[in-house]
Short mmCIF file of C-alpha atoms in Angstrom, two decimals:
data_model
loop_
_atom_site.label_atom_id
_atom_site.label_comp_id
_atom_site.label_asym_id
_atom_site.label_seq_id
_atom_site.Cartn_x
_atom_site.Cartn_y
_atom_site.Cartn_z
CA MET A 239 -0.02 0.40 0.13
CA LYS A 240 0.71 3.26 -1.22
CA THR A 241 1.17 6.58 0.93
CA SER A 242 2.46 9.91 0.35
CA VAL A 243 2.05 13.17 1.56
CA VAL A 244 0.44 15.99 -1.21
CA SER A 245 -0.77 19.90 -1.53
CA ALA A 246 -3.24 21.26 -0.37
CA ALA A 247 -5.40 21.08 -3.83
CA ALA A 248 -6.00 17.05 -2.57
CA ILE A 249 -8.39 18.13 0.26
CA ALA A 250 -10.77 18.94 -2.61
CA PHE A 251 -11.12 15.52 -3.67
CA GLY A 252 -11.10 14.05 -0.11
CA LEU A 253 -12.35 15.49 3.01
CA THR A 254 -14.39 18.76 2.16
CA LEU A 255 -14.17 20.95 5.53
CA SER A 256 -15.21 24.64 6.52
CA ALA A 257 -12.20 27.11 7.35
CA CYS A 258 -11.32 26.85 10.37
CA ASN A 259 -8.78 28.97 12.28
CA SER A 260 -8.23 26.21 15.44
CA ILE A 261 -7.82 22.86 13.16
CA SER A 262 -5.27 22.11 10.62
CA TYR A 263 -5.41 19.80 7.95
CA THR A 264 -3.02 17.70 6.56
CA PRO A 265 -3.77 15.43 3.28
CA TYR A 266 -2.71 12.13 2.40
CA THR A 267 -3.25 10.25 -0.36
CA PHE A 268 -3.55 5.69 0.04
CA GLU A 269 -4.35 2.98 -2.46
CA GLN A 270 -7.63 0.91 -2.52
CA LEU A 271 -8.35 -2.16 -4.60
CA ARG A 272 -12.05 -1.74 -5.19
CA ALA A 273 -14.42 -4.11 -6.75
CA ALA A 274 -14.72 -4.73 -10.41
CA ASP A 275 -18.70 -3.55 -11.48
CA TYR A 276 -18.91 -6.70 -13.11
CA THR A 277 -18.75 -10.50 -11.62
CA LEU A 278 -17.48 -12.52 -14.61
CA PRO A 279 -18.60 -16.82 -13.90
CA SER A 280 -15.78 -17.83 -11.91
CA ASP A 281 -14.47 -20.20 -13.86
CA VAL A 282 -13.56 -17.57 -16.76
CA ARG A 283 -10.01 -17.10 -16.47
CA LYS A 284 -9.69 -15.89 -20.41
CA VAL A 285 -11.32 -14.11 -22.44
CA VAL A 286 -11.14 -12.79 -26.24
CA VAL A 287 -11.69 -10.48 -27.34
CA SER A 288 -13.05 -8.52 -30.30
CA SER A 289 -15.47 -6.68 -31.61
CA CYS A 290 -18.44 -6.44 -34.68
CA ALA A 291 -19.03 -2.10 -34.08
CA GLN A 292 -19.14 0.59 -37.32
CA ILE A 293 -18.49 3.51 -35.95
CA ASN A 294 -21.66 6.09 -35.70
CA VAL A 295 -19.79 9.54 -36.47
CA ALA A 296 -21.25 12.69 -35.54
CA ASP A 297 -18.61 15.35 -35.67
CA SER A 298 -18.91 18.53 -36.22
CA THR A 299 -15.57 19.67 -35.11
CA TYR A 300 -13.62 19.67 -38.23
CA TYR A 301 -15.19 21.21 -41.07
CA ASN A 302 -12.92 20.94 -44.42
CA THR A 303 -14.66 21.19 -48.31
CA SER A 304 -12.11 18.30 -49.11
CA PRO A 305 -13.52 14.82 -49.92
CA SER A 306 -9.78 13.50 -49.42
CA TYR A 307 -9.33 14.49 -46.48
CA ASN A 308 -13.12 14.12 -44.78
CA ALA A 309 -12.71 10.55 -46.37
CA GLU A 310 -9.15 10.53 -45.00
CA ARG A 311 -10.82 11.34 -41.53
CA MET A 312 -13.58 8.80 -41.71
CA GLN A 313 -11.75 5.65 -42.40
CA TYR A 314 -9.59 6.59 -39.16
CA ALA A 315 -12.27 7.29 -36.90
CA ASN A 316 -13.21 3.32 -38.44
CA TYR A 317 -10.81 1.85 -36.95
CA MET A 318 -12.09 3.34 -33.15
CA PRO A 319 -13.40 -0.24 -32.16
CA ALA A 320 -11.33 -1.74 -32.28
CA PHE A 321 -8.81 0.77 -30.96
CA VAL A 322 -11.06 -0.03 -27.49
CA SER A 323 -10.73 -3.39 -28.15
CA ALA A 324 -6.89 -3.46 -28.02
CA VAL A 325 -7.07 -1.33 -24.95
CA LEU A 326 -9.07 -3.40 -23.21
CA ALA A 327 -7.44 -6.24 -23.60
CA ASP A 328 -4.28 -4.64 -22.28
CA LYS A 329 -5.94 -2.84 -19.58
CA LEU A 330 -6.82 -6.87 -18.99
CA ASN A 331 -3.74 -8.24 -19.33
CA GLN A 332 -1.93 -5.60 -17.23
CA SER A 333 -4.30 -6.54 -14.36
CA SER A 334 -2.88 -9.74 -13.60
CA TYR A 335 -6.40 -11.26 -13.08
CA LEU A 336 -7.67 -12.76 -16.35
CA GLN A 337 -5.67 -12.72 -19.23
CA ALA A 338 -6.87 -11.73 -22.61
CA GLU A 339 -6.61 -12.01 -26.89
CA ILE A 340 -7.63 -10.37 -30.05
CA ASP A 341 -9.27 -11.93 -32.81
CA ALA A 342 -10.06 -9.82 -35.38
CA GLN A 343 -10.96 -12.73 -37.99
CA TYR A 344 -15.11 -12.46 -38.03
CA HIS A 345 -16.12 -9.08 -38.36
CA THR A 346 -19.99 -9.15 -37.67
CA TYR A 347 -22.11 -10.85 -34.53
CA ASP A 348 -24.20 -13.05 -36.02
CA SER A 349 -20.81 -14.70 -37.09
CA LEU A 350 -19.03 -14.26 -33.81
CA LEU A 351 -22.10 -15.92 -32.21
CA SER A 352 -21.93 -18.42 -34.11
CA ASN A 353 -18.57 -19.03 -34.23
CA ALA A 354 -18.44 -18.81 -30.45
CA ALA A 355 -16.91 -22.21 -29.64
CA THR A 356 -14.49 -22.49 -32.59
CA ILE A 357 -12.99 -18.78 -30.84
CA CYS A 358 -13.07 -20.31 -27.63
CA ASN A 359 -11.79 -23.25 -28.66
CA THR A 360 -8.03 -21.05 -30.93
CA HIS A 361 -7.54 -19.36 -27.88
CA ASN A 362 -7.98 -21.06 -24.98
CA ALA A 363 -10.00 -18.82 -24.15
CA ASP A 364 -13.19 -19.90 -21.18
CA ALA A 365 -15.62 -16.72 -22.92
CA MET A 366 -15.75 -13.91 -25.44
CA LEU A 367 -16.53 -10.02 -24.99
CA ILE A 368 -17.16 -8.62 -28.40
CA VAL A 369 -18.15 -4.50 -28.47
CA THR A 370 -21.18 -4.48 -30.40
CA ASN A 371 -21.88 -0.85 -31.14
CA CYS A 372 -20.26 2.40 -31.03
CA ASN A 373 -21.21 5.88 -31.52
CA TYR A 374 -19.23 9.14 -31.62
CA SER A 375 -19.68 12.62 -30.96
CA GLY A 376 -17.75 15.98 -31.21
CA TYR A 377 -19.06 19.01 -31.16
CA VAL A 378 -17.58 22.64 -30.02
CA ALA A 379 -18.64 24.86 -27.73
CA MET A 380 -17.71 28.03 -25.46
CA PRO A 381 -18.67 27.55 -21.36
CA ASN A 382 -18.14 30.99 -20.73
CA GLU A 383 -18.05 34.39 -22.64
CA GLU A 384 -13.75 33.06 -22.58
CA ASP A 385 -13.22 29.18 -23.23
CA VAL A 386 -14.00 27.81 -26.57
CA VAL A 387 -13.54 24.25 -25.76
CA MET A 388 -14.19 20.54 -28.20
CA ILE A 389 -16.23 17.55 -26.18
CA SER A 390 -15.49 14.76 -28.05
CA ALA A 391 -18.11 11.84 -26.47
CA MET A 392 -18.74 7.79 -27.45
CA GLN A 393 -21.44 5.67 -25.74
CA THR A 394 -20.02 2.02 -26.17
CA ASN A 395 -21.89 -1.36 -26.10
CA LEU A 396 -20.14 -4.42 -24.77
CA GLN A 397 -21.62 -8.50 -24.66
CA PHE A 398 -19.35 -11.36 -22.29
CA VAL A 399 -20.27 -14.68 -24.81
CA THR A 400 -20.01 -18.19 -23.27
CA PRO A 401 -18.48 -20.68 -25.82
CA GLN A 402 -21.82 -21.54 -26.17
CA GLY A 403 -23.41 -18.32 -27.47
CA GLN A 404 -24.93 -16.95 -24.54
CA THR A 405 -24.56 -14.19 -24.23
CA ARG A 406 -25.07 -10.98 -21.36
CA SER A 407 -25.84 -7.69 -21.87
CA PHE A 408 -23.16 -4.78 -20.29
CA GLU A 409 -24.37 -1.17 -19.80
CA THR A 410 -24.21 1.30 -22.54
CA GLN A 411 -20.74 2.84 -21.73
CA HIS A 412 -19.45 6.76 -21.63
CA ASP A 413 -17.02 8.69 -21.74
CA THR A 414 -16.59 12.03 -22.71
CA LEU A 415 -13.28 13.95 -22.99
CA THR A 416 -12.37 18.46 -23.15
CA TRP A 417 -10.18 20.11 -25.77
CA LEU A 418 -9.02 23.34 -25.02
CA LEU A 419 -6.99 25.86 -28.43
CA ASN A 420 -3.00 24.65 -28.15
CA GLU A 421 -0.78 27.86 -28.28
CA GLU A 422 -1.43 28.02 -32.51
CA ASN A 423 -5.20 28.29 -31.54
CA LYS A 424 -5.62 25.22 -32.80
CA PHE A 425 -7.50 21.77 -30.90
CA PRO A 426 -5.09 18.94 -31.31
CA PRO A 427 -5.13 16.73 -34.85
CA TYR A 428 -7.99 14.89 -35.31
CA LYS A 429 -6.34 11.19 -34.92
CA GLU A 430 -4.98 12.08 -31.78
CA ILE A 431 -9.22 12.84 -30.92
CA TYR A 432 -10.13 9.47 -31.81
CA TYR A 433 -7.31 8.24 -30.16
CA SER A 434 -7.47 9.36 -26.61
CA ILE A 435 -11.52 8.18 -26.55
CA ALA A 436 -11.30 5.14 -27.44
CA GLU A 437 -8.36 4.11 -25.24
CA GLN A 438 -10.29 6.26 -22.42
CA THR A 439 -12.61 3.86 -23.10
CA GLY A 440 -11.19 0.77 -22.74
CA ILE A 441 -9.13 1.64 -19.77
CA HIS A 442 -12.77 2.51 -18.51
CA ILE A 443 -14.39 -1.06 -19.39
CA ALA A 444 -11.36 -2.91 -18.56
CA ILE A 445 -12.08 -1.26 -15.07
CA GLN A 446 -15.81 -2.43 -14.91
CA ILE A 447 -14.58 -5.62 -15.61
CA VAL A 448 -11.16 -6.83 -13.07
CA PRO A 449 -10.44 -4.85 -9.81
CA SER A 450 -8.52 -2.02 -9.94
CA TRP A 451 -6.46 -0.09 -7.46
CA GLU A 452 -7.65 3.49 -6.53
CA THR A 453 -6.34 6.52 -5.11
CA ARG A 454 -7.90 7.68 -2.17
CA LYS A 455 -7.60 11.63 -0.51
CA ARG A 456 -8.13 12.19 2.48
CA ALA A 457 -6.75 15.42 5.05
CA ILE A 458 -6.11 14.05 8.99
CA ILE A 459 -7.48 16.49 11.13
CA GLY A 460 -5.34 18.28 14.35
CA THR A 461 -5.16 21.28 16.54
CA SER A 462 -2.34 23.46 18.04
CA THR A 463 -2.31 21.40 20.60
CA ARG A 464 0.96 19.17 21.41
CA ALA A 465 -0.32 15.72 20.77
CA LEU A 466 -2.55 16.44 17.85
CA ALA A 467 0.50 17.67 16.22
CA ASP A 468 2.75 15.40 17.36
CA ALA A 469 0.96 12.77 15.84
CA THR A 470 0.43 14.89 11.95
CA ASN A 471 3.91 14.95 12.26
CA TRP A 472 4.06 11.03 12.83
CA THR A 473 2.18 10.73 9.46
CA LEU A 474 4.10 12.55 7.88
CA ALA A 475 7.67 10.45 8.34
CA ASN A 476 4.81 7.48 7.45
CA GLU A 477 4.63 5.94 11.40
CA TRP A 478 1.57 5.73 11.39
CA ASP A 479 1.01 3.20 14.07
CA LYS A 480 2.86 5.94 17.14
CA ALA A 481 0.75 8.51 15.17
CA LYS A 482 -1.95 6.43 16.09
CA ASP A 483 -1.10 5.53 20.21
CA ILE A 484 -1.18 9.17 20.41
CA TRP A 485 -5.01 9.24 19.22
CA ALA A 486 -5.94 7.06 21.45
CA SER A 487 -4.45 8.79 24.36
CA VAL A 488 -6.16 11.66 22.90
CA ALA A 489 -9.68 10.60 22.49
CA GLN A 490 -10.04 9.74 25.37
CA ASN A 491 -8.26 12.21 27.49
CA GLY A 492 -8.09 15.34 25.36
CA THR A 493 -10.73 18.10 25.21
CA SER A 494 -14.14 18.60 23.50
CA THR A 495 -12.59 19.19 20.39
CA ASP A 496 -8.93 17.39 20.61
CA LYS A 497 -10.46 14.39 21.29
CA VAL A 498 -13.14 14.45 18.24
CA CYS A 499 -9.79 15.40 16.27
CA ALA A 500 -8.15 11.64 17.48
CA THR A 501 -11.48 9.76 16.60
CA ILE A 502 -11.88 10.95 13.36
CA ASP A 503 -8.13 10.79 12.76
CA LEU A 504 -8.22 6.73 14.28
CA GLY A 505 -11.12 6.64 11.46
CA LEU A 506 -8.91 7.63 8.99
CA TYR A 507 -6.59 5.32 10.42
CA TYR A 508 -8.15 2.21 10.23
CA GLU A 509 -9.58 3.38 6.72
CA ARG A 510 -6.31 3.75 5.76
CA ILE A 511 -5.80 -0.13 5.94
CA ASP A 512 -8.78 -1.12 4.74
CA ASP A 513 -10.22 -2.40 8.45
CA VAL A 514 -13.41 -1.29 7.57
CA HIS A 515 -15.19 -2.14 10.54
CA GLU A 516 -12.72 -0.95 12.90
CA ALA A 517 -13.59 2.45 10.73
CA ALA A 518 -16.97 2.64 10.91
CA MET A 519 -16.66 1.94 14.22
CA TRP A 520 -14.35 5.28 15.10
CA PHE A 521 -15.91 7.46 12.57
CA SER A 522 -19.24 6.48 14.14
CA LYS A 523 -17.77 7.55 17.96
CA ALA A 524 -17.15 10.67 16.48
CA LEU A 525 -20.37 11.71 15.31
CA ASP A 526 -21.66 10.62 18.38
CA LEU A 527 -18.87 13.22 19.80
CA ILE A 528 -19.88 15.91 17.21
CA GLU A 529 -23.83 15.14 18.77
CA GLN A 530 -22.66 16.07 21.65
CA GLU A 531 -21.36 19.16 21.32
CA SER A 532 -24.62 20.75 19.64
CA LYS A 533 -22.97 24.38 19.94
CA ASN A 534 -19.56 24.31 19.23
CA VAL A 535 -19.44 26.17 15.89
CA THR A 536 -15.60 24.39 15.93
CA VAL A 537 -16.37 20.29 15.78
CA GLN A 538 -19.54 21.06 14.17
CA SER A 539 -18.19 22.36 10.75
CA LEU A 540 -17.42 18.77 11.01
CA LYS A 541 -20.12 16.85 10.75
CA PRO A 542 -20.84 16.58 7.15
CA SER A 543 -17.37 14.88 6.72
CA VAL A 544 -17.37 12.68 9.30
CA GLU A 545 -20.93 11.31 8.12
CA MET A 546 -19.27 10.91 4.04
CA LEU A 547 -16.35 9.45 5.82
CA PHE A 548 -19.25 6.45 7.81
CA ARG A 549 -20.81 6.09 4.96
CA ARG A 550 -17.85 5.76 2.69
CA SER A 551 -16.71 3.14 5.66
CA VAL A 552 -20.47 1.02 5.11
CA ASP A 553 -20.58 0.64 1.72
CA ARG A 554 -16.88 -0.03 1.65
CA GLN A 555 -18.36 -3.11 4.37
CA TYR A 556 -19.99 -4.33 1.04
CA GLU A 557 -17.65 -3.91 -1.52
CA LYS A 558 -14.78 -6.09 0.13
CA ILE A 559 -17.53 -9.06 0.27
CA LEU A 560 -17.68 -8.47 -3.29
CA LEU A 561 -13.90 -8.29 -3.84
CA ASP A 562 -13.02 -10.87 -1.95
CA LYS A 563 -15.43 -13.47 -4.16
CA GLN A 564 -14.13 -11.10 -7.20
CA MET A 565 -10.72 -12.66 -5.98
CA SER A 566 -11.30 -15.47 -5.16
CA ASN A 567 -12.56 -16.43 -9.05
#
């Protein structure tokens, strides 16, 4: 597990806390393995990735009267489903949870279904993932009076197919990228844009299928009290256990505000090591202490963030059950 101290801007992605002179916030990050959105059958260890999608393009961003230019651009756009498939297979292989190979021999949905057993046998695979539909749109927008941006969006459909030809559809994948004008007052070339949106789509589909690491962003809560300042310094030195001992002592013997901060920090400590039950218990205790300090403005400013942390710790309990199932497949 990786932990690092980050800039103050990271707070916006972690705890959103009210400014208060007597409380300090020290941002940090940690890596957490998230469960995949879809749990594939336990006997699926390897898949064949293929595409039968004919890209539908509605791109008003590269207006050009040259027939050869427009034909070249559309020809490149036709490769986008193949790009999605290639990136998807690559990311699945990188995950180490699922192997994948590309099969580009069959080009229609019916041929892929009717030859599913042959395709799987050829690649020694247990099932197929087929990109069945891709819709791309590109347009220029002005979100305000000064900026001009290009929006590129992709909607992609994927199906899971067994060797017997049984199918299961995934939810439509929606991806969007925003492009700003470069130093030459131009947008990037269409090849860069088309490949980038296809790459993002392939990555996001892979994340739905296999567990993946995500960066969580949080902030240690401190005050001017020497004990809590020392605890924060221990976290900066990556000595979290020493910080935990201080927080445990302050949670028992500190002032009312310090007790709340230390209790929250204990929840953050256990969240960081993925002990979700302990994390939920400490966040719940912190909420109880906050309720007892109804007239303490400093303490009350912490309530929305602690409620968010508590809900997240409860959700993580259910996610870990699903994750354990996926990891044991």
